[in-house]
Short mmCIF file of C-alpha atoms and ligand atoms in Angstrom, two decimals:
data_model
loop_
_atom_site.label_atom_id
_atom_site.label_comp_id
_atom_site.label_asym_id
_atom_site.label_seq_id
_atom_site.Cartn_x
_atom_site.Cartn_y
_atom_site.Cartn_z
CA MET H 30 -8.10 40.78 -94.11
CA ASP H 31 -5.04 38.26 -94.03
CA CYS H 32 -2.86 39.52 -91.62
CA THR H 33 -0.22 37.06 -92.18
CA GLU H 34 0.76 38.96 -95.48
CA LYS H 35 2.28 41.71 -93.13
CA PHE H 36 4.44 39.49 -91.51
CA ALA H 37 8.40 40.06 -91.61
CA LYS H 38 10.36 38.00 -93.23
CA CYS H 39 12.01 37.13 -89.69
CA THR H 40 8.42 36.09 -88.34
CA LYS H 41 8.62 32.73 -90.52
CA THR H 42 11.52 31.53 -87.70
CA MET H 43 8.91 31.99 -84.99
CA GLU H 44 6.16 29.63 -86.74
CA ALA H 45 3.86 28.09 -83.93
CA SER H 46 6.64 25.63 -82.96
CA ALA H 47 5.84 22.25 -82.80
CA ILE H 48 7.26 22.06 -79.53
CA ARG H 49 4.63 24.40 -78.15
CA GLU H 50 2.02 21.81 -79.39
CA ILE H 51 3.62 19.04 -78.10
CA LEU H 52 4.16 20.57 -74.51
CA LYS H 53 -0.04 21.59 -74.70
CA VAL H 54 -0.88 18.17 -73.41
CA VAL H 55 1.34 18.09 -70.51
CA GLY H 56 -1.18 20.11 -68.07
CA GLN H 57 -3.39 16.94 -68.92
CA PRO H 58 -4.42 15.63 -65.61
CA GLY H 59 -2.42 12.41 -64.35
CA MET H 60 0.30 13.16 -66.76
CA ARG H 61 4.07 12.36 -65.57
CA SER H 62 6.07 15.20 -67.32
CA LEU H 63 9.54 14.59 -68.05
CA ALA H 64 9.06 17.44 -70.80
CA GLY H 65 9.28 20.88 -69.22
CA GLY H 66 12.47 23.15 -68.05
CA MET H 67 11.21 24.43 -65.03
CA PRO H 68 12.40 24.67 -61.23
CA ALA H 69 10.16 22.80 -58.83
CA PRO H 70 7.66 25.15 -57.21
CA GLU H 71 8.32 23.93 -53.82
CA SER H 72 11.75 25.43 -54.41
CA PHE H 73 10.60 28.91 -54.04
CA PRO H 74 11.61 30.64 -51.22
CA ILE H 75 8.19 32.38 -50.34
CA ASP H 76 9.05 32.95 -46.79
CA ILE H 77 12.03 34.63 -47.49
CA ILE H 78 10.37 36.94 -50.39
CA HIS H 79 7.67 37.44 -47.57
CA LYS H 80 10.11 38.91 -45.04
CA LEU H 81 12.48 40.70 -48.04
CA ASN H 82 9.41 42.45 -49.10
CA LYS H 83 9.38 44.41 -45.84
CA VAL H 84 12.90 45.34 -46.05
CA VAL H 85 12.87 46.45 -49.19
CA ILE H 86 9.88 48.98 -48.87
CA LYS H 87 11.34 50.12 -45.89
CA LYS H 88 14.70 50.61 -47.15
CA TYR H 89 14.32 51.58 -50.45
CA GLY H 90 10.87 53.32 -50.56
CA ASP H 91 8.83 54.22 -53.67
CA SER H 92 12.13 53.99 -55.68
CA VAL H 93 11.68 50.58 -56.38
CA PHE H 94 8.18 51.44 -58.05
CA GLN H 95 9.89 53.88 -60.09
CA TYR H 96 11.62 53.68 -63.89
CA GLY H 97 15.00 52.82 -63.38
CA ILE H 98 18.56 52.91 -65.12
CA THR H 99 18.90 50.62 -67.89
CA GLU H 100 22.36 49.15 -66.48
CA GLY H 101 20.62 48.20 -63.56
CA PHE H 102 19.92 48.97 -59.94
CA ASP H 103 23.09 50.17 -58.57
CA PRO H 104 23.06 48.18 -54.84
CA LEU H 105 22.52 45.04 -56.86
CA ARG H 106 25.06 45.44 -59.03
CA ALA H 107 27.55 46.15 -56.34
CA GLU H 108 26.40 42.78 -54.70
CA LEU H 109 26.79 40.84 -57.74
CA SER H 110 30.35 42.14 -58.31
CA LYS H 111 31.59 40.98 -54.81
CA HIS H 112 29.22 37.38 -55.19
CA LEU H 113 30.48 36.46 -58.44
CA ARG H 114 34.20 36.23 -57.28
CA TYR H 115 33.80 32.29 -56.59
CA ARG H 116 33.38 31.65 -60.14
CA GLY H 117 36.79 33.54 -60.85
CA ILE H 118 34.57 36.90 -62.47
CA LYS H 119 36.46 40.04 -61.63
CA ALA H 120 34.35 42.73 -62.45
CA GLY H 121 33.92 45.97 -60.88
CA PRO H 122 30.12 47.11 -60.31
CA GLU H 123 30.33 48.99 -63.02
CA SER H 124 30.93 46.16 -65.12
CA VAL H 125 28.00 43.98 -63.69
CA TYR H 126 24.57 44.87 -66.08
CA ILE H 127 21.17 43.65 -65.07
CA SER H 128 18.85 41.94 -67.74
CA SER H 129 15.60 40.72 -67.34
CA GLY H 130 16.27 37.11 -67.16
CA SER H 131 19.27 35.79 -68.97
CA GLN H 132 17.00 35.16 -72.04
CA GLY H 133 16.81 39.06 -72.24
CA SER H 134 20.62 39.08 -73.28
CA ILE H 135 20.04 36.11 -75.25
CA ASP H 136 18.11 38.06 -77.60
CA ILE H 137 20.26 41.50 -77.27
CA VAL H 138 23.28 39.82 -78.17
CA PRO H 139 22.05 38.97 -81.85
CA LYS H 140 20.36 42.19 -81.98
CA ILE H 141 23.61 43.90 -81.76
CA LEU H 142 26.02 41.76 -83.53
CA ILE H 143 23.95 39.88 -86.50
CA ASP H 144 23.57 40.91 -89.82
CA GLU H 145 21.73 38.33 -92.47
CA GLY H 146 23.73 35.60 -93.11
CA ASP H 147 26.35 36.27 -90.79
CA VAL H 148 27.35 32.66 -88.87
CA VAL H 149 26.66 31.63 -85.06
CA LEU H 150 28.50 28.61 -83.71
CA VAL H 151 26.66 26.43 -81.36
CA GLU H 152 27.35 23.32 -79.71
CA SER H 153 24.76 20.46 -81.03
CA PRO H 154 22.25 20.06 -79.56
CA THR H 155 21.59 23.12 -77.62
CA TYR H 156 19.11 25.77 -75.79
CA LEU H 157 16.05 25.65 -78.11
CA ALA H 158 15.20 29.27 -77.22
CA ALA H 159 18.55 30.76 -78.13
CA LEU H 160 18.43 29.02 -81.24
CA LYS H 161 15.09 30.68 -82.24
CA SER H 162 16.33 34.09 -81.18
CA PHE H 163 19.70 33.58 -83.31
CA LYS H 164 17.52 32.42 -86.33
CA SER H 165 15.35 35.39 -85.77
CA TYR H 166 17.97 38.31 -86.64
CA GLY H 167 19.05 36.25 -89.75
CA ALA H 168 22.02 34.36 -88.43
CA LYS H 169 22.95 31.23 -90.10
CA ILE H 170 23.56 28.39 -87.37
CA VAL H 171 26.61 26.12 -87.72
CA GLY H 172 26.46 23.11 -84.93
CA ILE H 173 29.77 22.04 -83.52
CA LYS H 174 30.20 18.49 -82.13
CA ALA H 175 29.78 18.06 -78.78
CA ASP H 176 30.11 14.94 -75.96
CA GLU H 177 29.53 14.15 -72.15
CA ASN H 178 32.65 16.64 -71.82
CA GLY H 179 31.02 19.43 -73.79
CA VAL H 180 31.72 21.05 -77.09
CA ILE H 181 35.02 19.67 -78.78
CA PRO H 182 37.59 22.29 -78.72
CA GLU H 183 39.15 21.07 -82.27
CA ASP H 184 35.99 21.19 -83.78
CA LEU H 185 35.38 24.61 -82.52
CA GLU H 186 38.61 25.70 -83.75
CA LYS H 187 38.40 24.30 -87.27
CA ALA H 188 35.03 26.15 -87.45
CA VAL H 189 36.11 29.42 -86.09
CA ILE H 190 38.53 29.68 -88.97
CA ARG H 191 36.40 28.29 -91.88
CA TYR H 192 33.08 30.13 -91.19
CA LYS H 193 34.42 33.52 -89.57
CA PRO H 194 31.66 33.30 -87.18
CA LYS H 195 30.20 36.61 -85.55
CA PHE H 196 30.27 34.89 -81.98
CA THR H 197 29.84 30.90 -80.40
CA TYR H 198 27.25 30.20 -77.95
CA LEU H 199 28.10 27.90 -75.28
CA ILE H 200 26.36 26.57 -71.87
CA PRO H 201 29.39 25.67 -69.81
CA ASN H 202 27.60 23.69 -67.10
CA PHE H 203 25.04 21.00 -67.01
CA GLN H 204 23.96 21.91 -70.48
CA ASN H 205 20.41 22.06 -71.49
CA PRO H 206 19.62 20.02 -72.96
CA THR H 207 22.25 17.44 -72.51
CA GLY H 208 23.37 17.95 -69.13
CA ALA H 209 27.05 17.76 -70.32
CA THR H 210 29.54 20.24 -68.13
CA ILE H 211 32.62 21.51 -70.51
CA THR H 212 35.59 20.17 -68.34
CA LEU H 213 38.26 22.32 -67.29
CA GLU H 214 40.78 21.30 -69.96
CA ARG H 215 38.51 22.17 -72.63
CA ARG H 216 37.42 25.47 -70.76
CA LYS H 217 41.17 26.45 -70.99
CA LYS H 218 41.43 25.22 -74.53
CA ILE H 219 38.37 27.23 -75.66
CA ALA H 220 39.53 30.26 -73.92
CA GLU H 221 43.16 30.15 -75.95
CA ILE H 222 40.93 29.99 -78.99
CA ILE H 223 38.85 32.75 -78.84
CA LYS H 224 41.57 34.40 -77.61
CA ASN H 225 43.89 33.63 -80.50
CA HIS H 226 41.29 34.17 -83.08
CA ASN H 227 40.00 37.38 -81.56
CA HIS H 228 36.43 35.49 -81.54
CA ILE H 229 33.28 36.37 -79.25
CA LEU H 230 32.02 33.88 -76.58
CA LEU H 231 28.33 34.12 -75.62
CA GLU H 232 28.81 31.99 -72.29
CA ASP H 233 25.34 31.33 -71.04
CA ASP H 234 25.38 29.77 -67.51
CA PRO H 235 22.23 29.83 -65.39
CA TYR H 236 22.79 26.36 -64.17
CA HIS H 237 26.09 27.17 -62.55
CA ASP H 238 24.92 26.76 -58.76
CA LEU H 239 23.05 23.49 -59.42
CA ARG H 240 26.00 21.08 -59.09
CA TYR H 241 25.13 17.90 -57.27
CA SER H 242 28.84 16.38 -57.54
CA GLY H 243 32.12 16.96 -58.63
CA GLU H 244 34.07 20.38 -58.18
CA HIS H 245 32.97 23.76 -59.24
CA LEU H 246 34.85 24.94 -62.15
CA PRO H 247 35.94 28.40 -63.40
CA THR H 248 33.95 30.17 -66.22
CA ILE H 249 35.66 30.70 -69.80
CA GLN H 250 34.77 34.58 -68.53
CA SER H 251 37.53 34.35 -66.03
CA MET H 252 40.18 33.04 -68.44
CA ALA H 253 39.13 35.11 -71.50
CA PRO H 254 37.34 38.12 -70.05
CA LYS H 255 37.89 40.21 -73.04
CA ASN H 256 36.34 38.09 -75.34
CA THR H 257 33.54 36.49 -73.27
CA ILE H 258 29.87 37.87 -72.71
CA TYR H 259 28.78 36.23 -69.61
CA LEU H 260 25.34 35.51 -68.80
CA GLY H 261 24.09 34.52 -65.28
CA SER H 262 20.36 34.27 -63.86
CA PHE H 263 18.38 34.39 -60.57
CA SER H 264 16.03 31.91 -62.30
CA LYS H 265 17.34 28.74 -60.77
CA VAL H 266 18.44 30.01 -57.34
CA PHE H 267 15.64 32.34 -56.61
CA ALA H 268 12.46 32.51 -58.98
CA PRO H 269 12.22 32.91 -62.65
CA GLY H 270 8.91 34.62 -62.14
CA LEU H 271 11.21 37.57 -60.82
CA ARG H 272 12.60 38.04 -64.61
CA LEU H 273 16.08 38.65 -63.24
CA GLY H 274 19.36 38.07 -65.04
CA TYR H 275 22.94 39.66 -65.31
CA TYR H 276 25.78 39.86 -67.89
CA ILE H 277 29.18 40.98 -67.89
CA ALA H 278 30.75 41.73 -71.26
CA PRO H 279 33.84 43.95 -72.95
CA LYS H 280 33.12 47.33 -72.16
CA GLU H 281 32.40 48.19 -75.85
CA ILE H 282 29.62 45.35 -76.24
CA ALA H 283 28.15 46.16 -72.87
CA SER H 284 27.27 49.84 -73.73
CA VAL H 285 25.87 48.62 -77.00
CA MET H 286 23.82 46.27 -75.20
CA VAL H 287 22.60 48.95 -72.84
CA SER H 288 21.67 51.05 -75.53
CA ALA H 289 19.70 48.10 -77.36
CA LYS H 290 17.64 47.42 -73.93
CA GLN H 291 16.65 50.94 -73.82
CA ALA H 292 14.47 49.91 -76.85
CA VAL H 293 13.45 46.76 -75.76
CA ASP H 294 12.24 47.04 -72.19
CA MET H 295 14.20 50.03 -70.87
CA PHE H 296 15.21 48.45 -67.40
CA SER H 297 14.57 45.46 -65.55
CA SER H 298 12.02 45.30 -62.81
CA SER H 299 13.24 47.81 -60.14
CA TYR H 300 11.36 45.87 -57.20
CA SER H 301 12.93 42.32 -58.39
CA GLN H 302 16.33 43.93 -58.57
CA ALA H 303 15.94 45.11 -54.61
CA LEU H 304 14.71 41.90 -53.89
CA ALA H 305 17.60 40.40 -55.17
CA CYS H 306 20.06 42.62 -53.94
CA GLU H 307 18.55 41.86 -50.43
CA TYR H 308 18.59 38.38 -51.02
CA ILE H 309 22.32 38.28 -51.66
CA LEU H 310 23.17 40.89 -48.94
CA GLY H 311 21.03 38.71 -46.30
CA GLY H 312 23.23 35.54 -47.37
CA TYR H 313 19.83 33.92 -48.05
CA ILE H 314 21.23 32.92 -51.83
CA GLU H 315 23.78 30.44 -50.43
CA LYS H 316 21.15 28.81 -48.25
CA GLN H 317 18.92 28.59 -51.30
CA ILE H 318 21.41 27.05 -53.31
CA ARG H 319 21.91 24.23 -50.75
CA LYS H 320 18.20 23.61 -50.63
CA ASN H 321 17.88 23.52 -54.15
CA VAL H 322 20.68 20.98 -54.61
CA ALA H 323 19.30 18.94 -51.75
CA LEU H 324 15.84 19.01 -53.39
CA TYR H 325 17.27 18.36 -56.66
CA LYS H 326 20.17 15.61 -56.40
CA PRO H 327 17.78 13.11 -55.26
CA ARG H 328 15.68 13.52 -58.27
CA MET H 329 18.47 13.13 -60.88
CA GLN H 330 19.62 10.07 -58.86
CA ALA H 331 16.26 8.58 -59.16
CA MET H 332 16.16 9.29 -62.75
CA LEU H 333 19.36 7.64 -63.42
CA GLN H 334 18.74 4.63 -61.28
CA ALA H 335 15.52 3.95 -62.93
CA LEU H 336 17.17 4.39 -66.45
CA ASP H 337 19.48 2.07 -65.15
CA LYS H 338 17.05 -0.96 -64.10
CA TYR H 339 14.50 -0.10 -66.73
CA MET H 340 15.62 1.17 -70.02
CA PRO H 341 16.03 -1.46 -72.72
CA GLU H 342 19.11 -2.36 -74.80
CA GLY H 343 20.19 -0.02 -77.13
CA TYR H 344 19.35 3.15 -75.45
CA SER H 345 22.12 5.12 -73.46
CA TRP H 346 21.80 8.50 -71.74
CA THR H 347 24.26 11.15 -70.17
CA LYS H 348 25.37 11.01 -66.48
CA PRO H 349 25.05 14.74 -65.48
CA GLU H 350 26.69 16.39 -62.65
CA GLY H 351 23.95 18.69 -61.91
CA GLY H 352 21.39 21.00 -63.92
CA MET H 353 18.26 19.61 -64.51
CA PHE H 354 18.29 17.28 -67.63
CA VAL H 355 19.55 14.04 -68.80
CA TRP H 356 19.35 13.23 -72.48
CA ALA H 357 18.67 9.67 -73.75
CA THR H 358 19.77 8.14 -77.15
CA GLY H 359 18.05 5.24 -78.83
CA PRO H 360 19.03 2.90 -81.72
CA ASN H 361 19.23 4.43 -85.02
CA ASP H 362 15.59 3.57 -86.30
CA PHE H 363 13.97 5.16 -82.81
CA ASP H 364 11.90 8.21 -83.62
CA ALA H 365 11.02 9.92 -80.30
CA LYS H 366 8.57 12.29 -82.04
CA ARG H 367 6.68 9.02 -83.55
CA LEU H 368 6.29 7.54 -80.20
CA TYR H 369 5.15 10.63 -78.25
CA PRO H 370 1.59 10.23 -78.73
CA LYS H 371 1.87 6.77 -77.24
CA ALA H 372 4.18 7.72 -74.52
CA ILE H 373 1.07 10.43 -73.74
CA LYS H 374 -1.50 7.80 -73.99
CA ASN H 375 0.42 6.23 -70.79
CA LYS H 376 0.81 9.46 -69.14
CA VAL H 377 4.25 10.45 -69.69
CA ALA H 378 5.64 13.38 -71.45
CA TYR H 379 9.29 14.28 -72.74
CA VAL H 380 10.73 16.66 -75.24
CA PRO H 381 11.95 14.82 -78.45
CA GLY H 382 15.47 15.66 -79.01
CA CYS H 383 15.06 16.69 -82.63
CA PHE H 384 13.93 20.30 -81.28
CA PHE H 385 17.33 21.26 -80.05
CA TYR H 386 19.14 20.77 -83.10
CA GLU H 387 19.94 23.47 -85.64
CA LYS H 388 18.83 21.73 -88.56
CA GLU H 389 15.71 19.59 -89.23
CA ASN H 390 15.80 15.58 -89.46
CA MET H 391 18.58 15.69 -86.70
CA GLY H 392 18.34 13.77 -83.42
CA LYS H 393 15.70 11.83 -84.05
CA ASN H 394 16.69 9.27 -81.53
CA THR H 395 17.09 11.60 -79.01
CA MET H 396 15.10 12.88 -76.15
CA ARG H 397 15.30 15.40 -73.22
CA LEU H 398 13.96 13.93 -69.75
CA ASN H 399 13.48 16.59 -66.92
CA PHE H 400 13.76 16.02 -63.55
CA SER H 401 13.76 19.17 -61.67
CA ASN H 402 9.66 19.52 -61.50
CA VAL H 403 8.67 15.88 -60.34
CA ASP H 404 9.02 14.00 -57.10
CA GLU H 405 11.38 10.60 -57.03
CA LYS H 406 8.50 8.07 -56.98
CA THR H 407 6.77 9.71 -60.11
CA ILE H 408 10.04 10.09 -61.99
CA THR H 409 10.96 6.40 -61.12
CA GLU H 410 7.22 5.39 -62.13
CA ALA H 411 7.22 7.67 -65.61
CA ILE H 412 10.72 6.13 -66.45
CA ALA H 413 9.65 2.54 -65.90
CA ASP H 414 6.54 3.32 -67.84
CA LEU H 415 8.44 4.85 -70.55
CA SER H 416 10.80 2.22 -71.01
CA LYS H 417 7.88 -0.34 -71.70
CA ILE H 418 6.81 1.63 -74.10
CA LEU H 419 10.32 1.77 -75.93
C1 PLP W 517 20.58 27.33 -71.31
C2 PLP W 517 19.57 28.22 -70.69
N1 PLP W 517 19.63 29.60 -71.12
C3 PLP W 517 18.76 30.58 -70.65
C4 PLP W 517 17.53 30.22 -70.00
C5 PLP W 517 16.65 31.63 -69.64
O1 PLP W 517 16.44 31.65 -68.36
P1 PLP W 517 16.21 33.15 -67.83
O2 PLP W 517 14.95 32.64 -66.79
O3 PLP W 517 16.97 33.59 -66.69
O4 PLP W 517 15.98 33.98 -68.91
C6 PLP W 517 17.41 28.81 -69.82
C7 PLP W 517 15.98 28.65 -69.18
O5 PLP W 517 15.58 27.45 -69.28
C8 PLP W 517 18.14 28.22 -70.48
O6 PLP W 517 18.01 26.64 -70.23
#
């Protein structure tokens, strides 16, 4: 039997992605991988988790192994409601909802908002798994120009008027893949645009706390709460294996998201939620953020210094203030995908930037370089060798 005959139309958007093929080689012995997008395993707070395991079982007992409510574990919602105030987010516990990672919400938002052919605006380039999700629901993706200060508000407004999109997806801090952060001035403009045009913003902010220089900026949600679905995550400040994220959305949207989640996974891990609740309550989250910043900042600096020292003429790269990625752009005739096998032979892996664009044949001369999961020495050597190949 040919099973592929049975596939739904949307399955076409899920074809064995070329990027997965590319990343297969990353695990080879001796590979210096700047390709992944993962936190450093040594950042995981295993000692704290040991301690909190005992607290959780003692305090909550068998309830953390039971089915839970879709909206989320109430004590965690209450803690998050207080915790998120430093981001300018004013949401009572009843307005904070728990998801299975922020990816859980990224896939639920188009599920409830998109009909085949509806337009979604994204900054170009953007997070690959968001593109994949939006496309799987039949969305037509329109990319908006972005620079080192994030998406260009004037271009966004023109596109909102022209395409009448269902929503716009933005990553405000240390964007994946470029590392760009939307400036305060642009955030204010974006908030005005979405309010003036009755538009919805999906603000995906998993890297918020990984800031290594500059000032923390308020979320766009805090400037336009009635127009924003805000997504946060525990993956970069606790552990991605817990699969925990959260969202704050206008009431009507949140209640449909809850309803959709009932059909997807019913609720997010009760046990993880109880752990996360105690993690905030015990003040561990702030300590962990400081630890992660201390771990990643020198890695980012090592990457920027090595790029400065070794990269050939004609290449430029972003200088992020945080996050996990630097984005490099080569001369027009540079093809990052074509160079890849040679880089692999020399034990350096990266992600060709073309995968982060809404259309094929875009961004051929770009690449994403990750610095969170490799130590400084390896980063420096990998960039030196990559530069030689270039
Ligand atoms: C921009 C962006 N959004 C969402 C996610 C998914 O994060 P989570 O682990 O919370 O599902 C990632 C993961 O790398 C990401 O880069």
